[in-house]
Coordinates of C-alpha atoms and ligand atoms in Angstrom, one line a residue:
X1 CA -38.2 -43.5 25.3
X2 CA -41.7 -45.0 25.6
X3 CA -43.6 -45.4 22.2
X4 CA -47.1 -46.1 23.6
X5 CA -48.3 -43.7 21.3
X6 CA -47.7 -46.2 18.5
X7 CA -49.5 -48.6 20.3
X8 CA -53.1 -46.8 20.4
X9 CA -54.8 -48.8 18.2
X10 CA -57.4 -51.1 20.7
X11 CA -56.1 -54.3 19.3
X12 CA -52.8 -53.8 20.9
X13 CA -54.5 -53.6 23.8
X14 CA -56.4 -57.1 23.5
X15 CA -53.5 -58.8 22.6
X16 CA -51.7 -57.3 25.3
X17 CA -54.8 -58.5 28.0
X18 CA -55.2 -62.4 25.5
X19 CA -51.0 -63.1 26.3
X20 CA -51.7 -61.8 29.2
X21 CA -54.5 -64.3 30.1
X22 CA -52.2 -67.5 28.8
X23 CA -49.2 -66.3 30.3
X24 CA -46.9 -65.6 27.9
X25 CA -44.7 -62.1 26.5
X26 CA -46.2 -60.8 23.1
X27 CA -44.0 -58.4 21.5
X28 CA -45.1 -56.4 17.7
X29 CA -41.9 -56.4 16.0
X30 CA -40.8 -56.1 11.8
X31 CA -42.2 -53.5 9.1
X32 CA -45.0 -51.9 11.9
X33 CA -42.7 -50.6 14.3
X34 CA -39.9 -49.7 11.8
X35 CA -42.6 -47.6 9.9
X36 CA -44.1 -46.2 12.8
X37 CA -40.5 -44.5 13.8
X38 CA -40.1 -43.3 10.2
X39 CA -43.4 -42.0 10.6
X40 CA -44.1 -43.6 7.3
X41 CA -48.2 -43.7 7.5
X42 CA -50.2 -46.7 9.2
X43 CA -49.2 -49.8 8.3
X44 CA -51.9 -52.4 7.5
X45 CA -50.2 -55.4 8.5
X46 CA -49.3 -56.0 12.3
X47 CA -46.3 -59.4 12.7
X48 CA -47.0 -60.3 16.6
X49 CA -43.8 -62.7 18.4
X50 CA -45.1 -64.6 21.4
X51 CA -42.9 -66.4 23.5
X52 CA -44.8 -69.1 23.4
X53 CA -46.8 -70.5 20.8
X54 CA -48.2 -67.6 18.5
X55 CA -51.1 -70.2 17.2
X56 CA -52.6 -70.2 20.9
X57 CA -52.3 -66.4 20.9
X58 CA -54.0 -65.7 17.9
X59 CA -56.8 -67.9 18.8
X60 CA -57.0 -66.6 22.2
X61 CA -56.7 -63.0 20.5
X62 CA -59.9 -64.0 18.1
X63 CA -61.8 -64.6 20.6
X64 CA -61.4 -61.8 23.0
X65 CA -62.3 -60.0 19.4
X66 CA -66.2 -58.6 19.2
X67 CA -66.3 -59.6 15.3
X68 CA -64.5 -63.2 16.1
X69 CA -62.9 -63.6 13.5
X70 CA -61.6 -66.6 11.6
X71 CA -58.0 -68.0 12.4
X72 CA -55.7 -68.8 9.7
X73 CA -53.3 -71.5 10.7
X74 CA -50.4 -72.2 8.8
X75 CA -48.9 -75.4 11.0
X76 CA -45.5 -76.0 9.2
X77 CA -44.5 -72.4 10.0
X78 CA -45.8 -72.2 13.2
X79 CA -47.7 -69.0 12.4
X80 CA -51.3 -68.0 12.6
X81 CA -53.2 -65.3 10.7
X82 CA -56.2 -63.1 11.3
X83 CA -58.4 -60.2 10.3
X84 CA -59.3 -57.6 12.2
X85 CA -61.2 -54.6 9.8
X86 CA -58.7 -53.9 7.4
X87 CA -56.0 -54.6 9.3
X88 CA -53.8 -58.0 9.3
X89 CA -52.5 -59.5 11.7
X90 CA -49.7 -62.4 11.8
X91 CA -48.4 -64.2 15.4
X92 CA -45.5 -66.3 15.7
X93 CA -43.6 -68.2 18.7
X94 CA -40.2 -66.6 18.8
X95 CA -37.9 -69.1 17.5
X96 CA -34.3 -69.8 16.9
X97 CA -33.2 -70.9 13.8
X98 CA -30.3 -72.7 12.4
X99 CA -29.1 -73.3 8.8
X100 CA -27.7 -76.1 7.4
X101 CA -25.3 -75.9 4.6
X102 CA -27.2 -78.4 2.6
X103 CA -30.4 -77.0 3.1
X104 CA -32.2 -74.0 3.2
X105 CA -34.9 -74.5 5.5
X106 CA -33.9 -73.8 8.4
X107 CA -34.1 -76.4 11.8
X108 CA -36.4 -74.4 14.1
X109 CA -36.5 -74.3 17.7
X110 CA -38.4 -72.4 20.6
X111 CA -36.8 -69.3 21.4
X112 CA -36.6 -66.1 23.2
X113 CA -37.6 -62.5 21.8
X114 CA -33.6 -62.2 21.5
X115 CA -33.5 -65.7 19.2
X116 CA -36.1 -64.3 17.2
X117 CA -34.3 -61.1 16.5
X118 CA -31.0 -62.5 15.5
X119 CA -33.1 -64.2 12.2
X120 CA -34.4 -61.4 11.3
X121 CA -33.1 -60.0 8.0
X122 CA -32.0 -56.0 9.1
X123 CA -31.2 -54.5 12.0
X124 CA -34.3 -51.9 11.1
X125 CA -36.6 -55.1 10.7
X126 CA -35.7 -56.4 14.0
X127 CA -37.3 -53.5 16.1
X128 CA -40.1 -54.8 18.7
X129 CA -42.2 -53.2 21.0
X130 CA -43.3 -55.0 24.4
X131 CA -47.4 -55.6 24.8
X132 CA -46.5 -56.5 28.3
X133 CA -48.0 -54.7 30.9
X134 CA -45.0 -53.9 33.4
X135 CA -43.2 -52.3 30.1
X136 CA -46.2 -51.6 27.4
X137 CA -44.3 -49.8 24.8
X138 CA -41.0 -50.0 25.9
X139 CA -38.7 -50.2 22.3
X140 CA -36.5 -53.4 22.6
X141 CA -33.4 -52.9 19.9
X142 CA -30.5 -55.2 20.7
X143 CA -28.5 -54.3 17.4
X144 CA -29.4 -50.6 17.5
X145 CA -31.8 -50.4 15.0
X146 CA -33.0 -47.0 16.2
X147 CA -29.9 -45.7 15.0
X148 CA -29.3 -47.0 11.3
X149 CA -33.4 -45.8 10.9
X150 CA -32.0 -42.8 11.3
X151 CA -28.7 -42.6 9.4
X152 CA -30.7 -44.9 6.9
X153 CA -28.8 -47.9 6.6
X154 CA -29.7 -51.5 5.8
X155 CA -27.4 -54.0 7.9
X156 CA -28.1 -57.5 8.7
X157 CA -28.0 -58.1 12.6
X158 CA -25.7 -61.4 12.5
X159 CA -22.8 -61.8 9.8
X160 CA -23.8 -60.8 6.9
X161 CA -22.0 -63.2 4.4
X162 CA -24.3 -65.8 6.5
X163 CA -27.5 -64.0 6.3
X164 CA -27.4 -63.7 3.0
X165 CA -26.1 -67.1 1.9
X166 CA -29.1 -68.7 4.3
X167 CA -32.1 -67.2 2.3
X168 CA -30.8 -65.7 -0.7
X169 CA -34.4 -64.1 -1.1
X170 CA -33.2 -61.1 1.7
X171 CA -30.5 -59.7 -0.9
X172 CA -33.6 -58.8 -2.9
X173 CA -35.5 -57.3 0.5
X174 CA -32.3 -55.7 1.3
X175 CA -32.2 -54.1 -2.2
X176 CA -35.7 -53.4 -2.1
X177 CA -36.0 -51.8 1.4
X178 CA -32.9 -49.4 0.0
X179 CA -34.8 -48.5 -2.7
X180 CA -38.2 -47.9 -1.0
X181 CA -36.7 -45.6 1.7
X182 CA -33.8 -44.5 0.2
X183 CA -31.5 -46.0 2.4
X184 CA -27.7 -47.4 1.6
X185 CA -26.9 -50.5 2.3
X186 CA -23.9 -51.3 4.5
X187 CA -20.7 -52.1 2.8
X188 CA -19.8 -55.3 4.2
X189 CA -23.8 -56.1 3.2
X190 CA -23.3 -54.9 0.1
X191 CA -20.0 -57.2 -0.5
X192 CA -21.8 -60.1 0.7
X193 CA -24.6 -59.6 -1.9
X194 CA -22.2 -59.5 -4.6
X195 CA -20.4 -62.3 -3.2
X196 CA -23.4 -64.6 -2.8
X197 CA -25.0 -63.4 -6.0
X198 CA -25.3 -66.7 -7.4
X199 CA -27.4 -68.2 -4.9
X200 CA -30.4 -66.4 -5.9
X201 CA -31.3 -68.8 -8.0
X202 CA -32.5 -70.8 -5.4
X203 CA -35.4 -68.7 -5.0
X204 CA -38.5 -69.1 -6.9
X205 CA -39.5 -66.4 -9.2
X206 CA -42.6 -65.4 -8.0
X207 CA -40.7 -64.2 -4.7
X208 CA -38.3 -62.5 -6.9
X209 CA -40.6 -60.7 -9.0
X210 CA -42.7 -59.4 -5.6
X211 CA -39.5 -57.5 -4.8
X212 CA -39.1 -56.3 -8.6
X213 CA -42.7 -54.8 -8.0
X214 CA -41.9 -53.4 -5.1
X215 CA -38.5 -52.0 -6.6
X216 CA -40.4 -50.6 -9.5
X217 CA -43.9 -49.2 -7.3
X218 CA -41.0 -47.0 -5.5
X219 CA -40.8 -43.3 -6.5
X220 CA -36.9 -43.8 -7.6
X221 CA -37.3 -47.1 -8.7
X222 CA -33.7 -46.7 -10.1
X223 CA -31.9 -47.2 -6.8
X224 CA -32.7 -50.6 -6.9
X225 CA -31.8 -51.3 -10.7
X226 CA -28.5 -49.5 -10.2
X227 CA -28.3 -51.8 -6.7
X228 CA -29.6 -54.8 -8.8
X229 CA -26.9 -53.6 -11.3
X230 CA -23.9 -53.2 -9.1
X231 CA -23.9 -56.4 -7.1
X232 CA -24.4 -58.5 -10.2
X233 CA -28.3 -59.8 -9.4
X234 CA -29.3 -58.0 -12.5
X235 CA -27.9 -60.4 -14.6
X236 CA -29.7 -63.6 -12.8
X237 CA -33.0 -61.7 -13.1
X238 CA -33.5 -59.3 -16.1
X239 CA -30.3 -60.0 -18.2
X240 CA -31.9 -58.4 -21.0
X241 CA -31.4 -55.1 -19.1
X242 CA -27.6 -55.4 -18.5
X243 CA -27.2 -56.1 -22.3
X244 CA -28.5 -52.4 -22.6
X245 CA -25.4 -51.1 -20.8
X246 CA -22.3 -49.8 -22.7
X247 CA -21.4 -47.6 -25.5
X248 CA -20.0 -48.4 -28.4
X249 CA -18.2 -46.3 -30.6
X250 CA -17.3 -46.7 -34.4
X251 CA -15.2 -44.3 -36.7
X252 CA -16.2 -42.0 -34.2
X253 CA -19.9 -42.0 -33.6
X254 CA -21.5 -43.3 -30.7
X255 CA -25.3 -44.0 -29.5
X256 CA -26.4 -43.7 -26.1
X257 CA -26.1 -46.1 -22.9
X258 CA -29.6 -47.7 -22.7
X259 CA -29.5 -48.8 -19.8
X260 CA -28.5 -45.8 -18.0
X261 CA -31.6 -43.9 -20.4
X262 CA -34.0 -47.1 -19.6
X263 CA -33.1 -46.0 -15.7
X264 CA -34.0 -42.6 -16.7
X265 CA -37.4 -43.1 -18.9
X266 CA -38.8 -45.4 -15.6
X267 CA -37.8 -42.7 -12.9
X268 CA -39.2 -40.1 -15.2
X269 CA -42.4 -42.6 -15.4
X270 CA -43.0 -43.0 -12.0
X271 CA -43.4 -39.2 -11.6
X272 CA -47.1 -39.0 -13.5
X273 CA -48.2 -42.7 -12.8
X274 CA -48.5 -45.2 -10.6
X275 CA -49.9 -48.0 -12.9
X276 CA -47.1 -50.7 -12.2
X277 CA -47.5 -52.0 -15.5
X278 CA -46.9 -48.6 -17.9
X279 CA -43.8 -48.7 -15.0
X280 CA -42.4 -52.5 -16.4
X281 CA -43.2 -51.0 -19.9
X282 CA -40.6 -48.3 -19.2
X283 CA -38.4 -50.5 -18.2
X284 CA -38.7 -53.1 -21.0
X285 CA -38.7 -50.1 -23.9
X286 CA -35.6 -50.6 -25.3
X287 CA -34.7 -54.0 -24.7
X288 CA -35.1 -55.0 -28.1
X289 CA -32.0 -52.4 -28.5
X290 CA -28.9 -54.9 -27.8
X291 CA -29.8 -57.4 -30.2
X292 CA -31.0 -54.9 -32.9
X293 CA -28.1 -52.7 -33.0
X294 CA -26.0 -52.3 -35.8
X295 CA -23.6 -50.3 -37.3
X296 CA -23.6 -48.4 -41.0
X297 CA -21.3 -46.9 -42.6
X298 CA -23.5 -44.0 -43.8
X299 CA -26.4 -43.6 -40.9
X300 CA -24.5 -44.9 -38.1
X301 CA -26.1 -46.8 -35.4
X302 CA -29.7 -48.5 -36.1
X303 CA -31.7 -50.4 -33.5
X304 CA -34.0 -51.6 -37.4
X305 CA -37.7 -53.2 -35.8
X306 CA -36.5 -52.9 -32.2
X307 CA -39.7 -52.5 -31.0
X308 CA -41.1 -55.2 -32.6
X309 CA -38.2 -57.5 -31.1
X310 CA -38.6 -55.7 -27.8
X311 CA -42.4 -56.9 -28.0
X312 CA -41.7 -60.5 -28.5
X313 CA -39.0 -60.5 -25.8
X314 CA -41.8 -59.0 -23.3
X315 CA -43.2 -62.4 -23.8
X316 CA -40.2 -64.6 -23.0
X317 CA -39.2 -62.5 -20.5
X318 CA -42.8 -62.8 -18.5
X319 CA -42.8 -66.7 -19.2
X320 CA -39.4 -66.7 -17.6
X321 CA -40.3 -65.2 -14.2
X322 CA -43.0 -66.8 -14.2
X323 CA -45.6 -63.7 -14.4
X324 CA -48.6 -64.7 -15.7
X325 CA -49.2 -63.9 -19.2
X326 CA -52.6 -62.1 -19.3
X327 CA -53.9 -58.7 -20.4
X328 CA -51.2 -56.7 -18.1
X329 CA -48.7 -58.9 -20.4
X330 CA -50.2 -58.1 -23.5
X331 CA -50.5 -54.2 -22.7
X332 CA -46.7 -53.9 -21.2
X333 CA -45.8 -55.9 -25.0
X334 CA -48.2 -53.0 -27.1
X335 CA -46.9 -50.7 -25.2
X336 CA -42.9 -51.3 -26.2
X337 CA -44.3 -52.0 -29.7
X338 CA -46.1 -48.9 -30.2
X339 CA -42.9 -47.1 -28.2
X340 CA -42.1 -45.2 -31.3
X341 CA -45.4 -44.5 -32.9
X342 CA -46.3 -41.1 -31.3
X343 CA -42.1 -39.6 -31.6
X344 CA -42.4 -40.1 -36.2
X345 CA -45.1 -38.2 -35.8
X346 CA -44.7 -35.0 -33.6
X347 CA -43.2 -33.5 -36.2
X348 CA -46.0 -33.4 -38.4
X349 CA -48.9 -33.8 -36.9
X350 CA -51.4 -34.7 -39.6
X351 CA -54.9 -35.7 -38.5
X352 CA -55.0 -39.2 -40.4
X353 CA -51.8 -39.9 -39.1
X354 CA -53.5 -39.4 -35.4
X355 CA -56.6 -41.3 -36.1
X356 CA -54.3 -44.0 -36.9
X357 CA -51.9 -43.9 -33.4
X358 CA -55.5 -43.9 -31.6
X359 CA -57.4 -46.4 -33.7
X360 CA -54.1 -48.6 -32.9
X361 CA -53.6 -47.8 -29.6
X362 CA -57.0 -47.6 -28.0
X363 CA -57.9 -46.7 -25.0
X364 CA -54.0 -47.4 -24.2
X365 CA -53.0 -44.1 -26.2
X366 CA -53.0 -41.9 -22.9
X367 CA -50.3 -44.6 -21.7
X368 CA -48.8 -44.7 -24.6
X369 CA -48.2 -40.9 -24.6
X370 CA -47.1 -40.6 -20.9
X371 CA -44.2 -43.2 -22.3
X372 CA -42.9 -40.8 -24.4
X373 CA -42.9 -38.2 -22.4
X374 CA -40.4 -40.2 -20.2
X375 CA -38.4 -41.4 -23.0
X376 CA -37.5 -38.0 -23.0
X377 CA -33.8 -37.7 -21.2
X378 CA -31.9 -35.2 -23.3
X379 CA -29.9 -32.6 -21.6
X380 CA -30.0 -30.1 -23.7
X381 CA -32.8 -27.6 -22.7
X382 CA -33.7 -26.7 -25.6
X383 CA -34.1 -29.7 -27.2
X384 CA -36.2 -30.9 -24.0
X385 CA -38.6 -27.9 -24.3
X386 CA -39.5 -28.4 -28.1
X387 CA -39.6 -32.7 -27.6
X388 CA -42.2 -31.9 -24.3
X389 CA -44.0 -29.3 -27.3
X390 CA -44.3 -31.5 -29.9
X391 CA -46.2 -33.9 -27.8
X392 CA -48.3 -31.3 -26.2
X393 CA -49.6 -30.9 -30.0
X394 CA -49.8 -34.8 -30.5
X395 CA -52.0 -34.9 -27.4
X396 CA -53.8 -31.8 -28.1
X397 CA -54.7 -33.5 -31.7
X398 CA -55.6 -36.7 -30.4
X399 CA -58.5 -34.7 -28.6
X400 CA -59.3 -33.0 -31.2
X401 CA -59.5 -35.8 -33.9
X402 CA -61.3 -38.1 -31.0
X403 CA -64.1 -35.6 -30.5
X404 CA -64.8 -35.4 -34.3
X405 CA -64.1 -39.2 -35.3
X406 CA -64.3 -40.8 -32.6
X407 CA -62.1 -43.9 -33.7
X408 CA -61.1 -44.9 -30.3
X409 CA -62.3 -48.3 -29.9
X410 CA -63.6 -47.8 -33.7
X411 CA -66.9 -49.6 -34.2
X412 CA -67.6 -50.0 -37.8
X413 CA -70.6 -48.0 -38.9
X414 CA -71.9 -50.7 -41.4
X415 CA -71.9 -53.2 -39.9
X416 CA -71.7 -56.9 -42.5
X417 CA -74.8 -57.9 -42.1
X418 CA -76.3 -54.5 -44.0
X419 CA -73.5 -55.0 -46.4
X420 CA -75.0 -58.4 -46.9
X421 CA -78.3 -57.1 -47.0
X422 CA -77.4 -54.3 -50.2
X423 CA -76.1 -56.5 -52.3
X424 CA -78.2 -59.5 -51.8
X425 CA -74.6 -61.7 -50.5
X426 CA -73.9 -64.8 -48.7
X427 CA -70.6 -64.4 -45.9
X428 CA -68.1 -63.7 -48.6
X429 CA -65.0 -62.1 -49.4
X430 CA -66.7 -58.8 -50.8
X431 CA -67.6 -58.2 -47.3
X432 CA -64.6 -58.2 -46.2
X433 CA -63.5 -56.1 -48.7
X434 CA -65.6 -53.0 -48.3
X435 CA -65.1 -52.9 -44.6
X436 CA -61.5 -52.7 -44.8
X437 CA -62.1 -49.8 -47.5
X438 CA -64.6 -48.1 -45.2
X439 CA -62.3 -48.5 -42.4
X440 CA -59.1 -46.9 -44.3
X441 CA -61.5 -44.2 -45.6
X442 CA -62.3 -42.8 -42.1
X443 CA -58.7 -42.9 -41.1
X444 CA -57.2 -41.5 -44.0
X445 CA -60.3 -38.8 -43.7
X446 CA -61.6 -39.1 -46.9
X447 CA -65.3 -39.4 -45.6
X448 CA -66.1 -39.2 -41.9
X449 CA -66.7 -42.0 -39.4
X450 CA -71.2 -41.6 -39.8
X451 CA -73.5 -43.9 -41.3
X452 CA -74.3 -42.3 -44.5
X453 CA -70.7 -41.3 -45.8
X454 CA -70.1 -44.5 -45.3
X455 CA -73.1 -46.6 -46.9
X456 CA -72.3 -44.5 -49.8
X457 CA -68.7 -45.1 -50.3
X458 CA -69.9 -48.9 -49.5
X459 CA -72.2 -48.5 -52.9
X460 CA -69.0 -47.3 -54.8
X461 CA -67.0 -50.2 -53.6
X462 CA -69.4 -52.9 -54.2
X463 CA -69.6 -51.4 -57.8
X464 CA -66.3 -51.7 -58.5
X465 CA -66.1 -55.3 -57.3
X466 CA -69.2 -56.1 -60.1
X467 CA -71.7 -56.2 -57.2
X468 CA -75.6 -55.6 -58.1
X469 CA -77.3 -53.2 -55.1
X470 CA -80.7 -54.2 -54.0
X471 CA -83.0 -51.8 -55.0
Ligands
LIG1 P1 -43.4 -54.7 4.3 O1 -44.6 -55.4 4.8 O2 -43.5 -53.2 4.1 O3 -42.9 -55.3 3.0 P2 -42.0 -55.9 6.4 O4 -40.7 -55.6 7.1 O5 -43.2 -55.9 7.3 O6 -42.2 -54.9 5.3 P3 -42.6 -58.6 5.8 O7 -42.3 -59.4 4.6 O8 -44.1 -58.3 6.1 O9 -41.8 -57.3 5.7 O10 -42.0 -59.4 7.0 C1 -42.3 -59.0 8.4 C2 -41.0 -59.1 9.2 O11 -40.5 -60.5 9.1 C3 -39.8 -58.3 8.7 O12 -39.9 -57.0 9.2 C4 -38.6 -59.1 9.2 O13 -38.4 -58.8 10.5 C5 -39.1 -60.5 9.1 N1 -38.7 -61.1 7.8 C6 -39.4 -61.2 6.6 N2 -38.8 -61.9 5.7 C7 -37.6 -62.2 6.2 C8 -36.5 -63.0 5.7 N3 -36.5 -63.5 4.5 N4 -35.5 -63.2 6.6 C9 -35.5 -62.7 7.8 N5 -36.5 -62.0 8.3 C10 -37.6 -61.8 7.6
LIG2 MG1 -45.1 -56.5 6.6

């Protein structure tokens, strides 16, 4: 079968006409063609193999472009990027590459299309499509790739103990790929990736954690935990997670697994949002669980300040794999902190106590909401219905209490320099003092978040404190 028709886009064309014009076979191949035959939407980035030197091409190619664009050449690889609208576009010769044992960059050499196949990581990834004119179109599939696309299978062309064991990194793209079309991974593929487990290390975090994204920005971002999970990765990369698995049990009671439940929460997550960082703090919840838990006598199993715990391992855990620790850190850490706030109080939904969760949380307390929702995994109906009713309430409060007190982002409504200006004071403690009494006030609605509630009740206070108003 010909698949010109995934080949309409004019820049095909011009690259076709630019190897054409230095003699050499262009060929797209990787995550466009594979994504085309899953008829998985347009991708944005085009990988070109020219037998031959992919620099030249791309040059040649930005030149025969009416916007002449700017080539990006990255020498030690070989490779050459440009832009074309939104679309990018990456050559490379075809090359043949060999691993040493010692090393793990490879020893390069000029190849054919077929060379450059056999490195590629999956059989599905290996796809290419010939620019050439006598064959424009023409699907070129030496390990029948066609096939495991459609039986959805993730299999390494060449052995796979080897594959794996040369970059490490593709047990995570093999994982990640299952996970983002919902494909199994081959069992011999599968047994090497437990096998060679170990040998992730030798990939820097930053390249781990761009898989863990793309694991979690899935829409069952548990097939890859469980995959994670199964071959032993998990335990290189987010140990904190595997200590959530098991149950104990104690003169007969038991708690739940929470890891299984934190697998639960982020699928349930990734249903209502796509912000990748309310995702990690779905998965990070509970991880303050395993070294919380304890057992008593008389209330069973207690995970006392988990949250708290679960908060400051956020940090360590980011530090770790190297993510940086900015804003999305400190949200994903409030977020696991404040995990419990909104559950003590669906059952009595008092307004102070909701001008508190929303003076506390922010303009995170939508977020913070949409967490608990997921946190929800019982299986008893019932239960599940009245949980999912409570909240309803919580939310329809917050609402409520935000249209009349507005205490989201709460701005004080004397402000210390009229303080300062009442009572005739220098920056003192008093100040202090009377805005932290205003402040309470509002939230414990014993005046109302306005101006002259609150000027008065900053007259009582300064009384109290032996202050002498300006009159
Ligand atoms: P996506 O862009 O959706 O993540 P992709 O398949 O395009 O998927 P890229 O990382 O863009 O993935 O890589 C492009 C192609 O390069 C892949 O399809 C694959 O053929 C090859 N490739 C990428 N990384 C590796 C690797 N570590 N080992 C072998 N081949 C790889
Ligand atoms: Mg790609």
């Amino acid at each position: 079968m010909n698949h010109k028709q995934a080949l309409k886009h004019p820049i095909f064309k011009i690259i076709s006409q630019s190897a054409e014009a230095l003699n050499i076979d262009s060929y797209v191949i990787g995550g466009f063609v594979r994504d085309y035959l899953l008829q998985r939407g347009n991708a944005k980035d085009i990988d070109i193999v020219a037998v031959g030197s992919g620099i030249s091409l791309a040059k040649q190619v930005a030149k025969n472009l009416p916007s002449q664009p700017a080539v990006q050449v990255f020498k030690t690889y070989g490779t050459a990027m440009l832009r074309y609208n939104d679309i990018e576009i990456e050559f490379v010769g075809a090359r043949k590459e060999s691993y040493s044992e010692h090393s793990r960059n490879p020893i390069v050499e000029n190849g054919t299309l077929k060379d450059d196949q056999n490195r590629r990581d999956f059989t599905i990834n290996a796809l290419a499509l010939s620019l050439k004119k006598e064959n424009y179109g023409e699907l070129l599939d030496p390990f029948n790739g066609l096939n495991d696309l459609d039986k959805g299978i993730i299999q390494t062309p060449l052995n796979p103990d080897i594959t794996y064991s040369d970059d490490p990194l593709r047990m995570m793209r093999a994982i990640r790929f299952a996970t983002q079309l919902n494909f199994k991974i081959e069992e011999n593929s599968l047994k090497a990736i437990a096998k060679n487990k170990d040998r992730i290390k030798i990939i820097t975090k930053e390249r781990i954690v761009v898989e863990l994204n793309k694991i979690l920005e899935s829409e069952t971002p548990s097939i890859g935990f469980l995959l994670l999970e199964k071959t032993g990765l998990l335990q290189y990369i987010l140990p904190e997670l595997v200590a959530l698995k098991g149950i104990d049990e104690v003169e007969g009671q038991r708690h739940k697994d929470n890891f299984y439940h934190t697998l639960e929460v982020v699928d349930n997550i990734s249903k209502t949002t796509d912000n990748l960082w309310l995702r990690w703090a779905a998965l990070l919840h509970d991880i303050g669980k395993a070294p919380t838990k304890k057992f008593h006598k008389k209330i069973g199993w207690t995970f006392h300040a988990h949250e708290f715990v679960g908060a400051k391992m956020v940090y360590r855990l980011f530090k770790r794999l190297k993510m940086p620790l900015n804003d999305k850190m400190k949200f994903v850490q409030k977020m696991v902190m404040m995990s419990s706030r909104p559950i003590v109080l669906a059952s009595d939904v008092t307004d102070s106590a909701v001008r508190r969760l929303v003076f506390d949380a922010g303009d995170h307390v939508d977020d913070l909401m949409t967490l608990c929702e997921a946190d929800i995994t019982t299986k008893n109906p019932r239960k599940f219905k009245k949980y999912h009713n409570n909240f309803k309430k919580v939310r329809d409060k917050i609402v409520e209490v935000e249209e009349r007190d507005h205490v989201r982002n709460f701005q004080p409504p004397i402000s210390g320099e009229e303080i300062m200006a009442a009572f005739n004071l220098k920056p003192s403690r008093e100040i202090g003092i009377i805005k932290e009494a205003i402040k309470e006030a509002i939230l414990e609605g014993d005046i109302p978040n306005e101006h002259n509630a609150a000027y008065d009740l900053m007259l009582k206070e300064g009384k109290k404190l032996g202050l002498k108003e300006m009159i």
